[in-house]
Amino acid sequence: MELWLKGGPPDIRIEGRLGRVEVRVQPELGQVFRNKRVLFTLSKDNDVQWIKDWVQFHVRIHGADAVLLYDNASTAYSARELEAELERTFPGVTIRVVNWPFRFGPRVWRRRDASGNERRISSKFCQAGALQHARFRFLQKARSVLSCDIDELVLPSRAGGSVFRAAETSLFGAVHFRGRWIGDAGAGRGEQVPRHADFARYDASDKAGCPLKWAVVPWRCTRAMTWSAHRVKGLENYFTRSSRFAYGHFSEITTNWKYNRTARKAPSDAARYRVDEALLRAMQTAGLQGTFQPA
């Protein structure tokens, strides 16, 4: 739920059946990202090199000039340490890493409603809260925002266009686009920590692909619209969907926090894989280092 207050005291006290919570109202920091093309994500314990590769790709390919990362209580490093490392690596990019130490919440379960129909319920309040917090505390003055995960690289359009520019020049100030899984064709991760550029193959038999991701111009969103993981609710429609953009979703770039994504596939699966030439070219253009070699 969201509570909107007009004016009121600088501190808020909420009392209910779960107890009492006192909240100190924080200042709005939109000036930090004014007129910036911001790369946004929520992350927990992802390898720092993965994060660097992810930032480098979107800076060089799409022209991102700012990063807003919500760190969900990582144990491998602190939010401050990660921010300092990213600032050293990308001196021309505005970097903010926000400490976001909250439980992720039950993701999906099933229950029956009063009519006996089965419903899927999702309460990802950590992610939902981060999106709304980022939107209203940091991003209201941003030029545009791209929301994607560390294991996702957004391809440019065939003409080399930026997804930020596509959102900025679109009719509704937003673009939604689909992706597909990029895997290892049965080779396995091996002993070394993998990198995005170690992989560039996709399963040609997978017609479902991956859910939508999006880029948006924040000030074009009304308060009734909600930013979620896979769409801007209230804005996503036929006119905001774009076939000019897509993203690669890397199955091996993961801590397996949700489920075991890196289990080795049967060798027979390898015949279904094809090289994603556009993704491979984009990673090479971005200067990502990896071991991938086309057959």
Coordinates of C-alpha atoms in Angstrom, one line a residue:
M1 CA 0.0 0.0 0.0
E2 CA 1.0 3.6 -0.4
L3 CA 0.1 6.5 1.9
W4 CA 0.1 9.9 0.3
L5 CA 0.3 12.9 2.6
K6 CA -0.2 16.6 1.8
G7 CA 1.9 18.7 4.0
G8 CA 1.9 17.3 7.5
P9 CA 4.6 16.8 10.2
P10 CA 8.2 15.9 9.3
D11 CA 7.9 12.6 11.1
I12 CA 5.2 10.0 10.8
R13 CA 4.0 7.5 13.4
I14 CA 2.0 4.5 12.2
E15 CA 0.1 2.3 14.7
G16 CA -1.7 -0.9 14.0
R17 CA -2.1 -4.6 14.9
L18 CA 1.5 -5.3 13.9
G19 CA 2.8 -2.6 16.3
R20 CA 4.1 1.0 16.0
V21 CA 6.5 2.3 13.5
E22 CA 8.0 5.8 13.5
V23 CA 9.2 7.1 10.1
R24 CA 11.5 10.0 9.5
V25 CA 10.5 11.7 6.2
Q26 CA 13.6 11.9 3.9
P27 CA 14.5 14.7 1.5
E28 CA 13.7 14.4 -2.2
L29 CA 17.0 13.9 -4.2
G30 CA 15.8 14.3 -7.8
Q31 CA 18.5 16.9 -8.5
V32 CA 21.2 14.1 -8.3
F33 CA 19.8 12.6 -11.5
R34 CA 18.4 15.7 -13.3
N35 CA 18.5 15.2 -17.1
K36 CA 20.4 11.9 -16.7
R37 CA 19.8 8.7 -18.5
V38 CA 19.6 6.4 -15.5
L39 CA 20.3 2.6 -15.4
F40 CA 18.3 1.2 -12.5
T41 CA 18.3 -2.2 -10.7
L42 CA 17.9 -4.1 -7.5
S43 CA 20.8 -6.4 -6.6
K44 CA 22.0 -8.8 -3.9
D45 CA 25.5 -10.3 -3.7
N46 CA 26.0 -10.2 -7.5
D47 CA 29.7 -10.5 -8.5
V48 CA 31.2 -7.0 -8.7
Q49 CA 32.6 -7.8 -12.2
W50 CA 29.1 -8.7 -13.4
I51 CA 27.9 -5.3 -12.2
K52 CA 30.8 -3.6 -13.9
D53 CA 30.2 -5.4 -17.2
W54 CA 26.5 -4.6 -17.0
V55 CA 27.2 -0.9 -16.4
Q56 CA 29.8 -0.7 -19.1
F57 CA 27.5 -2.3 -21.7
H58 CA 24.7 0.1 -21.2
V59 CA 27.0 3.1 -20.9
R60 CA 28.7 2.4 -24.2
I61 CA 25.8 0.9 -26.2
H62 CA 22.9 3.1 -25.0
G63 CA 24.5 6.2 -23.6
A64 CA 23.6 5.7 -19.9
D65 CA 25.3 8.4 -17.8
A66 CA 24.0 7.5 -14.4
V67 CA 23.4 4.3 -12.3
L68 CA 21.0 3.9 -9.4
L69 CA 21.4 0.5 -7.7
Y70 CA 19.5 -0.7 -4.7
D71 CA 21.6 -3.2 -2.8
N72 CA 19.5 -5.7 -1.0
A73 CA 21.7 -6.4 2.1
S74 CA 24.6 -8.0 0.3
T75 CA 27.0 -9.9 2.5
A76 CA 30.0 -9.9 0.0
Y77 CA 30.3 -6.1 0.2
S78 CA 28.6 -3.1 1.6
A79 CA 26.5 -0.6 -0.4
R80 CA 29.2 2.1 0.3
E81 CA 32.0 -0.2 -0.9
L82 CA 30.2 -1.1 -4.1
E83 CA 29.4 2.6 -4.8
A84 CA 33.1 3.5 -4.3
E85 CA 34.2 0.8 -6.6
L86 CA 31.8 1.8 -9.4
E87 CA 32.8 5.4 -9.0
R88 CA 36.5 4.5 -9.5
T89 CA 35.6 2.4 -12.5
F90 CA 33.2 4.9 -14.2
P91 CA 34.4 8.4 -13.2
G92 CA 32.2 10.1 -15.8
V93 CA 29.0 8.4 -14.6
T94 CA 26.8 9.5 -11.7
I95 CA 26.6 6.5 -9.3
R96 CA 24.3 6.0 -6.3
V97 CA 24.1 2.7 -4.4
V98 CA 21.2 2.7 -1.9
N99 CA 21.3 0.3 1.1
W100 CA 17.9 -1.5 0.9
P101 CA 18.0 -4.1 3.7
F102 CA 14.5 -5.6 3.4
R103 CA 13.2 -9.1 3.0
F104 CA 12.2 -9.8 -0.6
G105 CA 8.8 -11.2 0.3
P106 CA 6.9 -14.3 -0.9
R107 CA 7.1 -14.3 -4.7
V108 CA 4.4 -16.6 -6.0
W109 CA 2.0 -18.9 -4.4
R110 CA -1.5 -20.3 -5.2
R111 CA -4.8 -20.1 -3.3
R112 CA -8.4 -20.4 -4.2
D113 CA -10.8 -17.5 -4.0
A114 CA -14.4 -17.7 -2.7
S115 CA -15.6 -19.1 -6.1
G116 CA -13.0 -21.9 -5.9
N117 CA -10.9 -20.5 -8.7
E118 CA -7.1 -20.8 -8.3
R119 CA -5.2 -17.5 -8.1
R120 CA -1.5 -16.7 -8.4
I121 CA -0.4 -14.3 -5.7
S122 CA 2.8 -12.3 -5.6
S123 CA 4.0 -10.0 -2.9
K124 CA 7.5 -8.9 -3.9
F125 CA 7.3 -5.9 -1.6
C126 CA 11.1 -5.4 -1.5
Q127 CA 11.3 -4.9 -5.2
A128 CA 8.0 -3.0 -5.5
G129 CA 9.1 -0.7 -2.7
A130 CA 12.5 -0.1 -4.3
L131 CA 10.9 0.8 -7.6
Q132 CA 8.5 3.3 -6.0
H133 CA 11.1 4.7 -3.7
A134 CA 13.6 5.2 -6.6
R135 CA 10.9 6.8 -8.7
F136 CA 9.7 9.4 -6.2
R137 CA 12.9 10.1 -4.2
F138 CA 15.5 10.0 -7.0
L139 CA 14.2 9.9 -10.5
Q140 CA 11.4 12.5 -11.0
K141 CA 13.8 14.8 -12.8
A142 CA 15.7 12.1 -14.8
R143 CA 15.7 12.4 -18.6
S144 CA 14.8 8.7 -18.9
V145 CA 15.2 5.4 -16.9
L146 CA 16.0 1.9 -18.0
S147 CA 15.0 -0.9 -15.6
C148 CA 16.7 -4.2 -16.0
D149 CA 18.6 -6.8 -13.9
I150 CA 22.4 -7.5 -13.7
D151 CA 21.9 -10.7 -15.8
E152 CA 20.2 -8.7 -18.6
L153 CA 21.8 -6.8 -21.4
V154 CA 19.5 -4.7 -23.6
L155 CA 20.4 -4.8 -27.3
P156 CA 20.4 -1.6 -29.4
S157 CA 18.0 -1.3 -32.3
R158 CA 19.1 -2.7 -35.7
A159 CA 20.1 0.9 -36.6
G160 CA 22.2 1.1 -33.4
G161 CA 19.6 3.3 -31.6
S162 CA 19.6 3.9 -27.8
V163 CA 16.6 2.5 -25.8
F164 CA 16.8 5.7 -23.7
R165 CA 16.3 7.8 -26.8
A166 CA 13.4 5.5 -28.0
A167 CA 11.6 6.2 -24.7
E168 CA 12.3 9.9 -24.9
T169 CA 10.9 10.2 -28.4
S170 CA 8.0 7.8 -28.1
L171 CA 4.3 8.8 -28.2
F172 CA 3.8 7.9 -24.5
G173 CA 7.3 8.3 -23.1
A174 CA 7.9 4.6 -22.7
V175 CA 9.0 1.4 -24.5
H176 CA 8.4 -2.2 -23.5
F177 CA 10.4 -5.0 -25.1
R178 CA 10.9 -8.8 -24.7
G179 CA 14.0 -10.9 -24.3
R180 CA 15.3 -14.4 -24.6
W181 CA 17.5 -16.7 -22.5
I182 CA 21.2 -16.8 -23.3
G183 CA 22.8 -20.0 -22.1
D184 CA 25.8 -22.3 -22.4
A185 CA 24.4 -25.0 -24.7
G186 CA 25.2 -27.7 -22.1
A187 CA 28.8 -26.7 -21.5
G188 CA 28.4 -25.8 -17.8
R189 CA 29.9 -22.9 -15.9
G190 CA 33.2 -24.6 -15.1
E191 CA 35.4 -23.6 -12.2
Q192 CA 35.9 -19.9 -13.1
V193 CA 33.3 -17.2 -12.3
P194 CA 31.5 -16.6 -15.6
R195 CA 31.1 -13.3 -17.4
H196 CA 28.4 -12.1 -19.8
A197 CA 30.7 -12.4 -22.8
D198 CA 31.3 -16.0 -22.1
F199 CA 27.9 -16.7 -23.6
A200 CA 26.1 -15.8 -26.8
R201 CA 23.8 -18.7 -27.7
Y202 CA 20.1 -19.0 -27.3
D203 CA 17.7 -22.0 -27.5
A204 CA 15.9 -21.6 -30.9
S205 CA 13.1 -23.9 -29.8
D206 CA 12.1 -21.6 -26.9
K207 CA 9.2 -19.6 -28.4
A208 CA 8.0 -18.2 -25.1
G209 CA 11.1 -16.0 -24.4
C210 CA 11.3 -13.7 -21.4
P211 CA 8.8 -11.2 -19.9
L212 CA 8.8 -7.6 -20.8
K213 CA 11.3 -5.0 -19.6
W214 CA 11.0 -1.2 -20.0
A215 CA 12.4 2.2 -20.3
V216 CA 10.4 5.3 -19.4
V217 CA 10.5 9.1 -19.1
P218 CA 9.5 9.6 -15.4
W219 CA 7.7 12.9 -15.7
R220 CA 5.4 11.3 -18.3
C221 CA 4.0 9.0 -15.7
T222 CA 1.0 10.0 -13.7
R223 CA 0.7 9.1 -10.0
A224 CA -1.9 6.4 -10.9
M225 CA 0.8 4.6 -12.9
T226 CA 3.0 2.1 -11.1
W227 CA 6.5 0.9 -12.0
S228 CA 6.8 -2.9 -11.7
A229 CA 9.5 -5.4 -12.7
H230 CA 8.0 -6.1 -16.1
R231 CA 5.8 -3.1 -17.1
V232 CA 4.8 0.4 -16.2
K233 CA 1.3 -0.4 -15.1
G234 CA -1.2 1.9 -16.5
L235 CA 1.1 2.8 -19.4
E236 CA 2.0 -0.5 -21.0
N237 CA -0.1 -1.0 -24.2
Y238 CA 0.2 -1.8 -27.9
F239 CA 1.8 1.5 -28.7
T240 CA 4.6 1.3 -26.1
R241 CA 5.6 -2.2 -27.2
S242 CA 8.7 -2.2 -29.4
S243 CA 10.1 -5.0 -31.6
R244 CA 13.2 -2.8 -32.3
F245 CA 14.7 -3.7 -28.9
A246 CA 15.3 -7.0 -27.1
Y247 CA 17.4 -8.2 -24.2
G248 CA 19.6 -11.1 -23.5
H249 CA 18.8 -12.9 -20.2
F250 CA 21.9 -14.7 -19.1
S251 CA 21.1 -18.0 -17.3
E252 CA 24.7 -18.4 -16.0
I253 CA 25.0 -14.9 -14.5
T254 CA 23.3 -15.7 -11.2
T255 CA 23.8 -16.5 -7.6
N256 CA 21.0 -19.1 -7.9
W257 CA 19.1 -17.2 -5.2
K258 CA 15.7 -18.0 -6.7
Y259 CA 16.3 -21.5 -8.0
N260 CA 19.2 -23.5 -9.5
R261 CA 19.6 -21.9 -12.9
T262 CA 23.1 -23.3 -13.5
A263 CA 22.3 -27.0 -13.5
R264 CA 24.0 -28.5 -16.5
K265 CA 21.8 -29.4 -19.4
A266 CA 21.8 -32.7 -21.3
P267 CA 24.2 -32.7 -24.2
S268 CA 21.3 -33.3 -26.6
D269 CA 20.1 -29.8 -25.9
A270 CA 23.1 -28.3 -27.6
A271 CA 21.8 -28.9 -31.1
R272 CA 19.0 -26.5 -30.5
Y273 CA 21.3 -23.5 -29.8
R274 CA 22.1 -20.7 -32.2
V275 CA 24.6 -17.8 -31.9
D276 CA 22.9 -14.5 -31.2
E277 CA 24.9 -12.5 -33.7
A278 CA 23.4 -9.1 -32.7
L279 CA 24.2 -9.7 -29.0
L280 CA 27.7 -10.9 -29.8
R281 CA 28.4 -7.8 -31.8
A282 CA 27.0 -5.5 -29.1
M283 CA 29.1 -7.1 -26.4
Q284 CA 32.2 -6.8 -28.6
T285 CA 31.4 -3.1 -29.3
A286 CA 31.0 -2.5 -25.6
G287 CA 34.4 -4.0 -25.0
L288 CA 33.2 -6.8 -22.7
Q289 CA 35.8 -9.5 -22.0
G290 CA 34.8 -13.2 -22.3
T291 CA 35.7 -16.6 -23.6
F292 CA 32.9 -17.1 -26.1
Q293 CA 34.1 -18.5 -29.5
P294 CA 31.6 -19.1 -32.3
A295 CA 31.9 -22.6 -33.7

